[in-house]
Coordinates of C-alpha atoms in Angstrom, one line a residue:
M1318 CA 0.0 0.0 0.0
K1319 CA 1.3 3.5 -0.9
F1320 CA 2.1 5.5 2.2
P1321 CA -0.4 8.3 1.5
Q1322 CA -3.2 5.8 1.3
M1323 CA -2.4 4.0 4.6
P1324 CA -5.4 4.6 6.8
Y1325 CA -5.0 6.0 10.3
E1326 CA -7.6 5.3 13.0
R1327 CA -6.9 5.8 16.7
P1328 CA -7.9 2.7 18.5
A1329 CA -10.2 2.9 21.5
Y1330 CA -7.8 2.6 24.4
D1331 CA -10.2 0.6 26.6
K1332 CA -10.8 -2.0 23.8
L1333 CA -7.0 -2.2 23.1
N1334 CA -6.2 -2.7 26.7
A1335 CA -9.0 -5.3 27.0
K1336 CA -7.5 -7.3 24.1
L1337 CA -4.1 -7.2 25.6
Q1338 CA -5.4 -8.3 29.0
D1339 CA -7.3 -11.2 27.5
L1340 CA -4.2 -12.3 25.7
L1341 CA -2.2 -12.1 28.9
V1342 CA -4.7 -14.2 30.8
R1343 CA -4.7 -16.8 28.0
F1344 CA -0.9 -16.9 27.8
K1345 CA -0.6 -17.5 31.5
A1346 CA -3.3 -20.2 31.4
A1347 CA -1.7 -22.1 28.4
D1348 CA -1.5 -25.8 29.0
T1349 CA 1.1 -26.6 26.3
A1350 CA 4.1 -24.9 24.6
E1351 CA 2.1 -24.9 21.3
E1352 CA -0.7 -23.0 23.0
C1353 CA 1.9 -20.4 24.2
F1354 CA 3.3 -20.0 20.7
A1355 CA -0.2 -19.5 19.3
V1356 CA -1.2 -16.9 21.9
Y1357 CA 2.1 -15.1 21.6
K1358 CA 1.6 -14.9 17.8
E1359 CA -1.8 -13.1 18.4
Y1360 CA -0.1 -10.8 20.8
D1361 CA 2.7 -10.1 18.4
D1362 CA 0.2 -9.3 15.6
L1363 CA -1.7 -6.9 17.8
C1364 CA 1.5 -5.2 18.8
A1365 CA 2.4 -4.8 15.1
E1366 CA -0.9 -3.3 14.3
T1367 CA -0.6 -0.9 17.2
D1368 CA 3.0 0.0 16.4
T1369 CA 1.9 0.8 12.8
T1370 CA -0.8 3.2 14.0
I1371 CA 1.6 4.9 16.4
S1372 CA 4.3 5.2 13.7
L1373 CA 1.8 6.7 11.2
A1374 CA 0.9 9.4 13.8
Y1375 CA 4.5 10.3 14.5
I1376 CA 5.6 10.3 10.9
R1377 CA 2.7 12.4 9.7
N1378 CA 3.2 14.8 12.5
S1379 CA 7.0 15.1 11.7
L1380 CA 6.0 15.8 8.0
D1381 CA 4.0 18.8 9.2
T1382 CA 4.2 19.8 12.8
N1383 CA 1.5 22.4 12.2
D1384 CA -1.1 19.8 11.3
E1385 CA -3.6 20.1 14.2
F1386 CA -5.0 16.6 13.7
Y1387 CA -1.7 14.7 14.0
D1388 CA -0.5 17.1 16.6
G1389 CA -3.4 15.9 18.7
E1390 CA -2.7 12.3 17.9
V1391 CA 1.0 12.6 19.0
E1392 CA -0.2 14.2 22.2
F1393 CA -2.6 11.3 22.7
W1394 CA 0.2 8.7 22.1
D1395 CA 2.7 10.6 24.3
M1396 CA 0.2 10.1 27.1
T1397 CA -1.1 6.6 26.1
G1398 CA 2.2 4.9 25.3
P1399 CA 3.4 4.7 28.9
K1400 CA 0.1 3.3 30.0
L1401 CA 0.4 0.6 27.3
D1402 CA 3.9 -0.1 28.6
E1403 CA 2.4 -1.3 31.8
I1404 CA 0.5 -4.1 30.2
L1405 CA 3.3 -4.9 27.8
N1406 CA 5.6 -5.2 30.8
Q1407 CA 3.2 -7.7 32.4
F1408 CA 3.4 -9.7 29.3
T1409 CA 7.2 -9.7 29.4
A1410 CA 7.1 -10.9 33.0
A1411 CA 4.7 -13.7 32.0
L1412 CA 7.0 -14.7 29.2
L1413 CA 10.0 -15.0 31.6
A1414 CA 7.9 -16.9 34.2
S1415 CA 6.3 -19.3 31.7
P1416 CA 6.6 -23.0 32.6
F1417 CA 7.3 -23.5 28.8
R1418 CA 10.2 -21.0 28.7
K1419 CA 12.6 -23.9 27.9
E1420 CA 10.6 -24.8 24.8
M1421 CA 10.3 -21.2 23.8
E1422 CA 14.1 -20.6 24.2
A1423 CA 14.7 -23.7 22.1
K1424 CA 12.6 -22.3 19.3
W1425 CA 13.5 -18.6 19.5
G1426 CA 16.9 -18.5 21.1
S1427 CA 18.0 -17.1 24.5
L1428 CA 18.6 -13.5 23.4
L1429 CA 14.9 -12.7 23.4
F1430 CA 14.8 -13.7 27.1
V1431 CA 18.0 -11.8 28.0
N1432 CA 16.5 -8.7 26.5
A1433 CA 13.2 -9.3 28.2
E1434 CA 15.0 -9.4 31.6
I1435 CA 16.6 -6.1 30.8
E1436 CA 13.2 -4.6 29.7
L1437 CA 11.8 -5.5 33.1
K1438 CA 14.5 -3.3 34.7
T1439 CA 13.2 -0.2 32.9
F1440 CA 9.6 0.0 34.1
K1441 CA 7.3 0.1 37.1
P1442 CA 3.8 1.5 37.1
E1443 CA 5.0 4.3 39.5
I1444 CA 6.9 6.0 36.6
V1445 CA 4.0 6.1 34.0
A1446 CA 3.4 9.8 34.7
H1447 CA 7.1 10.5 34.4
L1448 CA 7.2 8.8 31.0
Q1449 CA 4.2 10.7 29.8
E1450 CA 5.9 14.0 30.7
E1451 CA 9.2 12.9 29.1
N1452 CA 7.4 12.2 25.9
A1453 CA 5.7 15.6 26.0
L1454 CA 9.1 17.3 26.5
C1455 CA 10.7 15.4 23.6
T1456 CA 7.8 16.6 21.4
E1457 CA 8.2 20.1 22.6
Y1458 CA 11.9 20.1 21.7
D1459 CA 11.2 18.7 18.2
K1460 CA 8.5 21.3 17.6
L1461 CA 10.7 24.1 18.8
K1462 CA 13.4 23.3 16.3
A1463 CA 10.8 22.8 13.5
S1464 CA 9.4 26.3 14.3
A1465 CA 12.7 28.0 13.4
Q1466 CA 12.2 30.9 11.0
I1467 CA 15.5 32.5 10.2
D1468 CA 15.7 35.7 8.1
F1469 CA 18.7 35.4 5.8
D1470 CA 19.6 36.2 2.2
G1471 CA 16.2 37.9 1.7
K1472 CA 14.4 34.7 2.7
T1473 CA 12.8 33.1 5.7
L1474 CA 14.6 29.8 6.2
T1475 CA 14.3 26.7 8.3
L1476 CA 17.3 25.2 10.0
A1477 CA 17.7 22.7 7.2
E1478 CA 17.4 25.4 4.5
I1479 CA 20.1 27.7 6.0
Y1480 CA 22.6 24.8 6.4
P1481 CA 23.9 24.9 2.8
Y1482 CA 25.1 28.5 3.4
G1483 CA 27.7 27.0 5.8
Q1484 CA 29.4 25.5 2.7
D1485 CA 29.5 28.7 0.6
P1486 CA 32.9 29.5 -0.9
D1487 CA 32.6 33.1 0.5
R1488 CA 33.7 33.0 4.1
A1489 CA 31.7 36.1 4.9
V1490 CA 28.5 34.3 3.8
R1491 CA 29.4 31.3 5.9
K1492 CA 30.0 33.5 8.9
A1493 CA 26.8 35.4 8.4
A1494 CA 24.8 32.2 8.1
E1495 CA 26.4 30.9 11.3
E1496 CA 25.6 34.1 13.1
A1497 CA 21.9 34.1 12.0
T1498 CA 21.5 30.4 13.1
A1499 CA 23.2 31.1 16.4
K1500 CA 21.0 34.2 16.9
W1501 CA 17.9 32.0 16.7
Y1502 CA 19.3 29.5 19.2
M1503 CA 20.3 32.2 21.6
A1504 CA 16.9 33.8 21.3
N1505 CA 15.5 30.4 22.5
A1506 CA 18.3 29.6 24.9
E1507 CA 16.0 29.7 28.0
R1508 CA 13.5 27.3 26.4
F1509 CA 16.3 24.9 25.5
D1510 CA 17.6 25.1 29.0
S1511 CA 14.3 24.7 30.7
I1512 CA 13.3 21.7 28.5
F1513 CA 16.6 19.9 29.3
D1514 CA 16.4 20.8 33.0
A1515 CA 13.0 19.1 33.2
M1516 CA 14.3 16.1 31.3
V1517 CA 17.3 15.6 33.6
K1518 CA 15.1 15.9 36.7
L1519 CA 12.5 13.5 35.3
R1520 CA 15.0 10.9 34.2
T1521 CA 16.9 11.1 37.4
G1522 CA 13.6 10.8 39.3
M1523 CA 12.6 7.7 37.3
A1524 CA 16.0 6.1 37.9
R1525 CA 15.7 6.6 41.7
K1526 CA 12.2 5.2 41.8
L1527 CA 13.5 2.1 40.1
G1528 CA 16.3 1.8 42.6
Y1529 CA 19.2 3.1 40.6
K1530 CA 21.8 5.7 41.8
N1531 CA 21.3 7.8 38.7
F1532 CA 20.0 7.7 35.2
V1533 CA 23.2 6.2 33.6
E1534 CA 22.3 2.7 34.6
L1535 CA 18.7 3.0 33.6
G1536 CA 19.7 4.7 30.4
Y1537 CA 21.9 1.7 29.5
Y1538 CA 19.0 -0.7 30.2
R1539 CA 16.6 1.5 28.1
M1540 CA 19.1 1.1 25.2
T1541 CA 19.1 -2.7 25.9
R1542 CA 22.9 -2.8 26.4
N1543 CA 23.3 -6.6 26.7
C1544 CA 27.0 -7.2 25.9
Y1545 CA 29.0 -4.2 27.1
D1546 CA 28.9 -1.6 29.9
A1547 CA 29.8 2.0 30.7
A1548 CA 33.4 1.1 31.5
M1549 CA 33.9 -0.4 28.1
V1550 CA 32.4 2.6 26.5
A1551 CA 34.7 4.9 28.5
K1552 CA 37.7 2.8 27.2
F1553 CA 36.4 3.2 23.7
R1554 CA 36.2 7.0 24.1
E1555 CA 39.8 7.2 25.3
G1556 CA 40.8 5.1 22.3
V1557 CA 39.2 7.7 20.1
A1558 CA 41.0 10.5 22.0
K1559 CA 44.3 8.7 21.7
H1560 CA 44.2 7.5 18.1
I1561 CA 41.6 9.5 16.2
V1562 CA 41.9 13.1 17.6
P1563 CA 45.6 13.5 16.4
I1564 CA 44.7 12.2 13.0
V1565 CA 41.7 14.6 12.7
T1566 CA 43.8 17.5 14.0
K1567 CA 46.2 16.9 11.0
L1568 CA 43.2 16.6 8.6
K1569 CA 41.9 20.0 9.9
Q1570 CA 45.3 21.6 9.6
A1571 CA 45.3 20.4 6.0
Q1572 CA 41.8 21.7 5.5
A1573 CA 42.7 25.2 6.9
Q1574 CA 45.7 25.4 4.5
R1575 CA 43.6 24.2 1.6
I1576 CA 40.8 26.8 2.0
G1577 CA 43.3 29.6 3.0
V1578 CA 42.4 30.3 6.6
D1579 CA 44.6 30.5 9.8
T1580 CA 42.2 28.5 12.0
I1581 CA 39.1 26.5 11.5
K1582 CA 36.2 28.5 12.9
T1583 CA 32.8 27.0 13.5
Y1584 CA 31.6 28.3 10.1
D1585 CA 34.6 26.6 8.4
Q1586 CA 34.0 23.1 9.6
D1587 CA 32.0 21.9 6.6
F1588 CA 33.8 23.8 3.9
N1589 CA 36.5 21.6 2.4
Y1590 CA 37.6 23.1 -1.0
P1591 CA 38.3 26.7 -2.1
D1592 CA 36.2 26.2 -5.2
G1593 CA 33.3 24.7 -3.2
N1594 CA 32.3 21.3 -1.8
A1595 CA 31.0 18.4 -3.9
A1596 CA 27.2 18.8 -4.4
P1597 CA 24.8 16.4 -6.0
M1598 CA 23.7 17.2 -9.6
G1599 CA 20.2 17.8 -10.6
T1600 CA 16.9 17.6 -8.7
A1601 CA 15.6 15.2 -6.1
D1602 CA 13.9 13.3 -9.0
D1603 CA 17.4 13.0 -10.6
I1604 CA 18.8 11.7 -7.4
F1605 CA 16.1 9.1 -7.1
A1606 CA 16.5 8.0 -10.7
H1607 CA 20.2 7.3 -10.2
A1608 CA 19.5 5.7 -6.9
R1609 CA 17.2 3.2 -8.5
K1610 CA 19.9 2.4 -11.1
M1611 CA 22.5 2.1 -8.3
Y1612 CA 20.5 -0.3 -6.2
H1613 CA 19.5 -2.4 -9.3
E1614 CA 23.2 -2.9 -10.0
L1615 CA 24.3 -3.5 -6.4
S1616 CA 22.3 -6.7 -6.0
G1617 CA 19.0 -8.4 -6.9
E1618 CA 17.7 -7.9 -3.4
T1619 CA 18.4 -4.2 -3.3
A1620 CA 16.8 -3.9 -6.7
E1621 CA 13.6 -5.4 -5.5
F1622 CA 13.8 -3.3 -2.3
I1623 CA 14.2 0.1 -4.0
D1624 CA 11.4 -0.6 -6.4
F1625 CA 9.1 -1.4 -3.5
M1626 CA 10.1 1.8 -1.7
L1627 CA 9.6 4.0 -4.7
E1628 CA 6.4 2.5 -6.0
N1629 CA 4.8 2.8 -2.5
E1630 CA 6.0 6.4 -2.0
L1631 CA 7.9 5.5 1.2
F1632 CA 10.2 8.5 1.0
D1633 CA 9.7 12.2 2.1
V1634 CA 12.9 14.1 1.6
L1635 CA 12.1 17.7 0.6
T1636 CA 12.5 20.3 3.3
R1637 CA 9.6 22.8 4.0
P1638 CA 8.4 25.1 6.7
G1639 CA 6.9 23.2 9.7
K1640 CA 8.6 19.9 8.8
S1641 CA 10.7 18.4 11.6
S1642 CA 14.5 18.6 11.2
G1643 CA 16.9 15.7 10.7
G1644 CA 16.4 12.4 9.0
Y1645 CA 15.2 9.0 10.2
C1646 CA 13.9 5.6 9.1
S1647 CA 10.7 4.4 10.7
T1648 CA 8.8 1.1 10.2
L1649 CA 5.2 0.2 9.5
P1650 CA 5.0 -3.5 10.5
K1651 CA 1.4 -4.1 9.4
Y1652 CA 2.4 -3.2 5.8
K1653 CA 6.0 -4.6 6.0
S1654 CA 7.1 -1.2 5.0
P1655 CA 10.0 1.0 6.1
F1656 CA 9.6 4.8 5.7
I1657 CA 12.4 7.2 5.1
F1658 CA 12.3 10.9 6.2
A1659 CA 14.9 13.5 5.3
N1660 CA 15.5 17.2 4.6
F1661 CA 17.4 17.5 1.3
N1662 CA 19.3 20.8 1.1
G1663 CA 21.4 20.5 -2.0
T1664 CA 24.6 19.4 -0.2
S1665 CA 26.5 16.1 -0.3
G1666 CA 24.7 15.3 2.9
D1667 CA 21.6 14.6 0.8
I1668 CA 23.3 11.5 -0.6
D1669 CA 24.8 10.5 2.8
V1670 CA 21.4 10.6 4.5
F1671 CA 19.7 8.8 1.6
T1672 CA 22.2 5.9 1.6
H1673 CA 22.4 5.8 5.4
E1674 CA 18.6 5.6 5.9
V1675 CA 18.3 3.1 3.0
G1676 CA 20.8 0.9 5.0
H1677 CA 18.3 0.9 7.9
A1678 CA 15.3 0.3 5.6
F1679 CA 16.9 -2.5 3.6
A1680 CA 17.8 -4.3 6.9
A1681 CA 14.2 -3.9 8.0
H1682 CA 13.0 -5.1 4.6
L1683 CA 15.0 -8.3 5.0
A1684 CA 13.8 -9.1 8.5
W1685 CA 10.0 -8.9 8.2
D1686 CA 9.5 -12.6 8.2
I1687 CA 11.5 -13.3 11.3
S1688 CA 9.3 -14.3 14.3
P1689 CA 8.6 -13.2 16.9
S1690 CA 9.0 -9.6 15.8
D1691 CA 11.3 -8.6 18.7
L1692 CA 14.0 -10.6 16.8
Q1693 CA 13.5 -8.4 13.7
D1694 CA 15.0 -5.4 15.5
S1695 CA 18.8 -5.2 15.9
S1696 CA 20.3 -3.4 18.8
S1697 CA 20.9 0.2 17.9
E1698 CA 24.7 0.0 17.4
T1699 CA 24.2 -3.0 15.1
A1700 CA 21.5 -1.1 13.2
E1701 CA 23.9 1.8 12.7
I1702 CA 26.4 -0.7 11.1
H1703 CA 23.7 -1.5 8.6
A1704 CA 23.3 2.2 7.8
M1705 CA 26.9 3.6 8.0
S1706 CA 28.3 0.7 6.0
M1707 CA 25.7 1.2 3.2
E1708 CA 27.1 4.7 2.7
F1709 CA 30.4 3.1 1.7
F1710 CA 29.1 0.2 -0.3
T1711 CA 27.4 2.7 -2.7
W1712 CA 30.7 4.5 -3.4
P1713 CA 31.1 2.9 -6.9
W1714 CA 28.0 4.7 -8.1
M1715 CA 28.8 8.2 -6.7
E1716 CA 29.9 9.5 -10.1
G1717 CA 26.2 9.4 -11.1
F1718 CA 25.4 11.8 -8.3
F1719 CA 28.5 14.0 -8.3
G1720 CA 30.0 13.8 -11.8
E1721 CA 33.4 15.6 -12.0
Q1722 CA 33.2 16.3 -8.3
T1723 CA 33.2 12.6 -7.3
N1724 CA 36.8 12.6 -5.9
K1725 CA 35.9 15.5 -3.7
Y1726 CA 33.0 13.5 -2.4
Y1727 CA 35.1 10.5 -1.6
D1728 CA 37.7 12.5 0.2
S1729 CA 35.2 14.5 2.2
H1730 CA 33.1 11.5 3.1
L1731 CA 36.0 9.4 4.3
S1732 CA 37.7 12.3 6.2
G1733 CA 34.2 13.2 7.6
A1734 CA 33.8 9.6 9.0
L1735 CA 37.0 10.1 11.0
T1736 CA 36.1 13.7 12.0
F1737 CA 32.7 12.5 13.3
L1738 CA 34.2 10.1 15.9
P1739 CA 35.6 12.8 18.3
Y1740 CA 32.3 14.7 18.2
G1741 CA 30.3 11.5 18.7
V1742 CA 32.2 10.4 21.8
M1743 CA 32.1 14.0 23.1
V1744 CA 28.3 13.8 23.1
D1745 CA 28.4 10.5 24.9
E1746 CA 30.9 11.7 27.6
F1747 CA 28.8 14.9 28.1
Q1748 CA 25.7 12.8 28.8
H1749 CA 27.4 10.5 31.2
H1750 CA 28.7 13.5 33.2
I1751 CA 25.3 15.3 33.1
Y1752 CA 23.4 12.3 34.5
E1753 CA 26.1 11.5 37.0
N1754 CA 25.8 15.1 38.2
P1755 CA 22.1 15.9 37.7
D1756 CA 22.1 19.1 39.8
M1757 CA 24.4 21.0 37.5
T1758 CA 23.2 24.4 36.4
P1759 CA 22.8 25.3 32.7
A1760 CA 26.0 27.4 33.0
Q1761 CA 27.9 24.4 34.4
R1762 CA 26.7 22.2 31.6
N1763 CA 27.9 24.7 29.1
Q1764 CA 31.2 25.0 30.7
Y1765 CA 31.7 21.2 30.8
W1766 CA 30.8 21.1 27.0
L1767 CA 33.6 23.6 26.4
Q1768 CA 36.1 21.4 28.4
L1769 CA 35.1 18.5 26.1
E1770 CA 35.6 20.7 23.0
A1771 CA 39.1 21.3 24.1
K1772 CA 39.7 17.6 24.6
Y1773 CA 38.1 16.2 21.5
R1774 CA 38.2 19.0 19.0
P1775 CA 41.3 21.1 19.8
W1776 CA 41.5 22.3 16.2
L1777 CA 38.2 24.2 16.4
D1778 CA 38.2 28.0 17.1
L1779 CA 34.9 28.6 18.9
T1780 CA 35.1 32.4 19.1
D1781 CA 32.9 34.8 17.1
T1782 CA 29.5 33.4 18.0
P1783 CA 28.1 33.3 21.6
F1784 CA 26.2 30.1 20.8
H1785 CA 29.5 28.3 20.4
D1786 CA 31.9 30.2 22.7
E1787 CA 29.4 30.0 25.6
G1788 CA 29.3 26.2 25.1
R1789 CA 25.7 25.8 23.9
R1790 CA 26.4 23.8 20.7
W1791 CA 25.1 20.7 22.4
Q1792 CA 21.6 22.1 22.4
A1793 CA 21.4 21.6 18.6
Q1794 CA 22.0 17.9 19.0
L1795 CA 18.6 16.2 19.1
H1796 CA 19.8 12.9 20.6
I1797 CA 21.0 14.6 23.8
Y1798 CA 17.4 15.6 24.4
T1799 CA 15.3 12.8 22.9
N1800 CA 17.5 9.7 22.8
P1801 CA 19.9 9.6 25.7
F1802 CA 22.9 7.4 25.3
Y1803 CA 22.1 6.6 21.7
Y1804 CA 24.8 8.7 20.1
I1805 CA 27.7 6.4 21.0
D1806 CA 26.1 3.7 18.8
Y1807 CA 27.0 5.8 15.7
C1808 CA 30.7 5.8 16.8
L1809 CA 30.9 2.1 17.6
A1810 CA 29.3 1.4 14.2
Q1811 CA 31.6 3.8 12.4
I1812 CA 34.6 1.7 13.3
V1813 CA 32.9 -1.4 11.8
A1814 CA 31.7 0.6 8.8
L1815 CA 35.3 1.7 8.1
S1816 CA 36.4 -1.9 8.3
F1817 CA 33.8 -2.7 5.6
W1818 CA 35.1 0.3 3.6
A1819 CA 38.6 -1.1 3.7
E1820 CA 37.5 -4.6 2.7
N1821 CA 35.3 -3.2 -0.1
Q1822 CA 38.5 -1.5 -1.5
K1823 CA 40.1 -5.0 -1.8
D1824 CA 37.3 -7.3 -2.7
A1825 CA 33.8 -5.8 -3.2
K1826 CA 32.0 -9.1 -3.8
A1827 CA 33.4 -10.7 -0.6
A1828 CA 32.8 -7.5 1.5
W1829 CA 29.1 -7.4 0.3
A1830 CA 28.7 -11.1 1.1
K1831 CA 29.9 -10.5 4.7
Y1832 CA 27.6 -7.4 5.0
R1833 CA 24.7 -9.4 3.7
R1834 CA 25.4 -12.2 6.3
L1835 CA 25.5 -9.6 9.0
L1836 CA 22.1 -8.2 7.9
G1837 CA 20.6 -11.7 8.0
F1838 CA 21.0 -12.1 11.7
A1839 CA 18.7 -9.1 12.4
G1840 CA 18.1 -9.0 16.2
T1841 CA 19.1 -12.6 16.9
K1842 CA 22.7 -11.9 18.1
T1843 CA 24.3 -9.3 20.4
F1844 CA 26.5 -6.7 19.0
V1845 CA 29.7 -8.4 20.3
D1846 CA 28.6 -11.9 19.1
L1847 CA 27.7 -10.5 15.7
L1848 CA 31.2 -9.1 15.3
E1849 CA 32.8 -12.4 16.3
D1850 CA 30.6 -14.3 13.9
T1851 CA 31.4 -12.1 11.0
K1852 CA 35.1 -11.7 12.0
L1853 CA 34.8 -7.9 12.2
P1854 CA 36.9 -5.8 14.7
T1855 CA 35.4 -4.9 18.0
P1856 CA 35.6 -1.2 18.7
F1857 CA 36.4 -1.8 22.4
E1858 CA 40.0 -2.7 21.5
A1859 CA 42.1 0.4 20.9
D1860 CA 44.3 -1.4 18.4
N1861 CA 41.3 -2.0 16.2
I1862 CA 40.5 1.7 16.3
K1863 CA 44.0 2.5 15.2
V1864 CA 44.0 -0.1 12.4
V1865 CA 40.9 1.3 10.7
A1866 CA 42.0 4.9 11.2
D1867 CA 45.4 4.1 9.7
A1868 CA 43.8 2.5 6.7
A1869 CA 41.6 5.5 6.0
T1870 CA 44.4 8.0 6.5
A1871 CA 46.8 6.1 4.3
W1872 CA 44.2 6.2 1.5
L1873 CA 43.7 10.0 2.1
D1874 CA 47.5 10.6 2.2
K1875 CA 47.9 9.1 -1.2
R1876 CA 45.4 11.7 -2.4
N1877 CA 47.2 14.5 -0.7
I1878 CA 44.3 15.2 1.7
A1879 CA 46.2 14.7 5.0
I1880 CA 49.6 16.2 5.9

């Protein structure tokens, strides 16, 4: 079914709750393992239908945050979701306590039950009101950013629309665009502070109600961390500081020399070449036409997938007023359909976000028939391997997007993958510190962000705009507000994606086969087990970080990108 024709109808909560309660009673009363399997299938199907309804509401609201109908539906689900969590939590407890657990583990594997035990650690009925308020605050943050109206260049622009000016060859234009964006953030600084203050207090309160010292432990459980802990993540961050920061510092020195500036200001970060960055040719329609050709040539499965996505209108990529910022891939289980959301702005990022989100969507497409549905969903760091690696597997087709600028794209994309890592671990370290010290004032948070800037991005000159030199840049990062402790997953996955990039340079067919094997496991293996199975390097070993970084810099050195 085409996305615009997918019907949306809010279910009556009382009826939905009654169905779930009936299934719970029947599951507990099952006399045989086969009866358990049958009832659980009914439960799984009902959850899929409900999840589809919820996804439709949130997707359509993000497409137009000014749509009053879907604004109301999101408000309803923000309040109703935590109430549903209570009954779903009871079902999880029943699953773990079932006398037929041994038979279910034999059929489904043990990971489903490991994850279920973690899930029980994240919820009690006493925190329902807290979860409702947290949802409302996340929606408020998203709507605040979507409301941005920035007067610049004789136009009124959204945050996505002003972004390309940060890549203008004229440094004065880049600076002016940065100042205009920063002015908007500073005008809303108190709202950003108050939203985050409320979030930190709420999350800390929930953690303490659940018996944890602070939100860090609860945050890890909410992310279903089932094979590594905060100490391993800290070790990874230090590996990035030791092995990646010096490399990126050299890359940035080379960039400054290349574009003719003494230091890299905040408005120079994304400008790589004196005659301008690589930008995709043609319109969005041209991009989709070449993307279809690309995925038809990559593999038979990707050909079938891209046709399905395009024919069912499962993309929305054009930016417009009122549309939420950023990009994402969501899923509509009832229709076995992913949905890709983006904000094209005429930069190379359009291609990056397209291939990235297609990586997520293709993985979901391959997993629809895995049962139960919990095993369709990879852990988030594994899901980011799917996405970030797809960015590199599509390199052989980049000339169709960039023409004579293709080599610029290659260099910027690869150096950008390295440059991202220090920023990504900085976001993660910031969140750990905030939730370990929940009584920090907004000024103290900003000061700590500046300390991390000095540690992880010493090449960056923050002066000229109060937004940056006051340490407020973190307020632009959606994940800090709405998805705590998610951001490190991009960094862990980036190391693995760079490994795939290196293998793809040597033997594209073998690299794709390994990637396809990885996709096939979906959510049936932990992140660490998956890497062991596919013989990919674990990011938790500093030597592995150095190996992939050295491979990338050696390639860039040959092209005179690094010094």
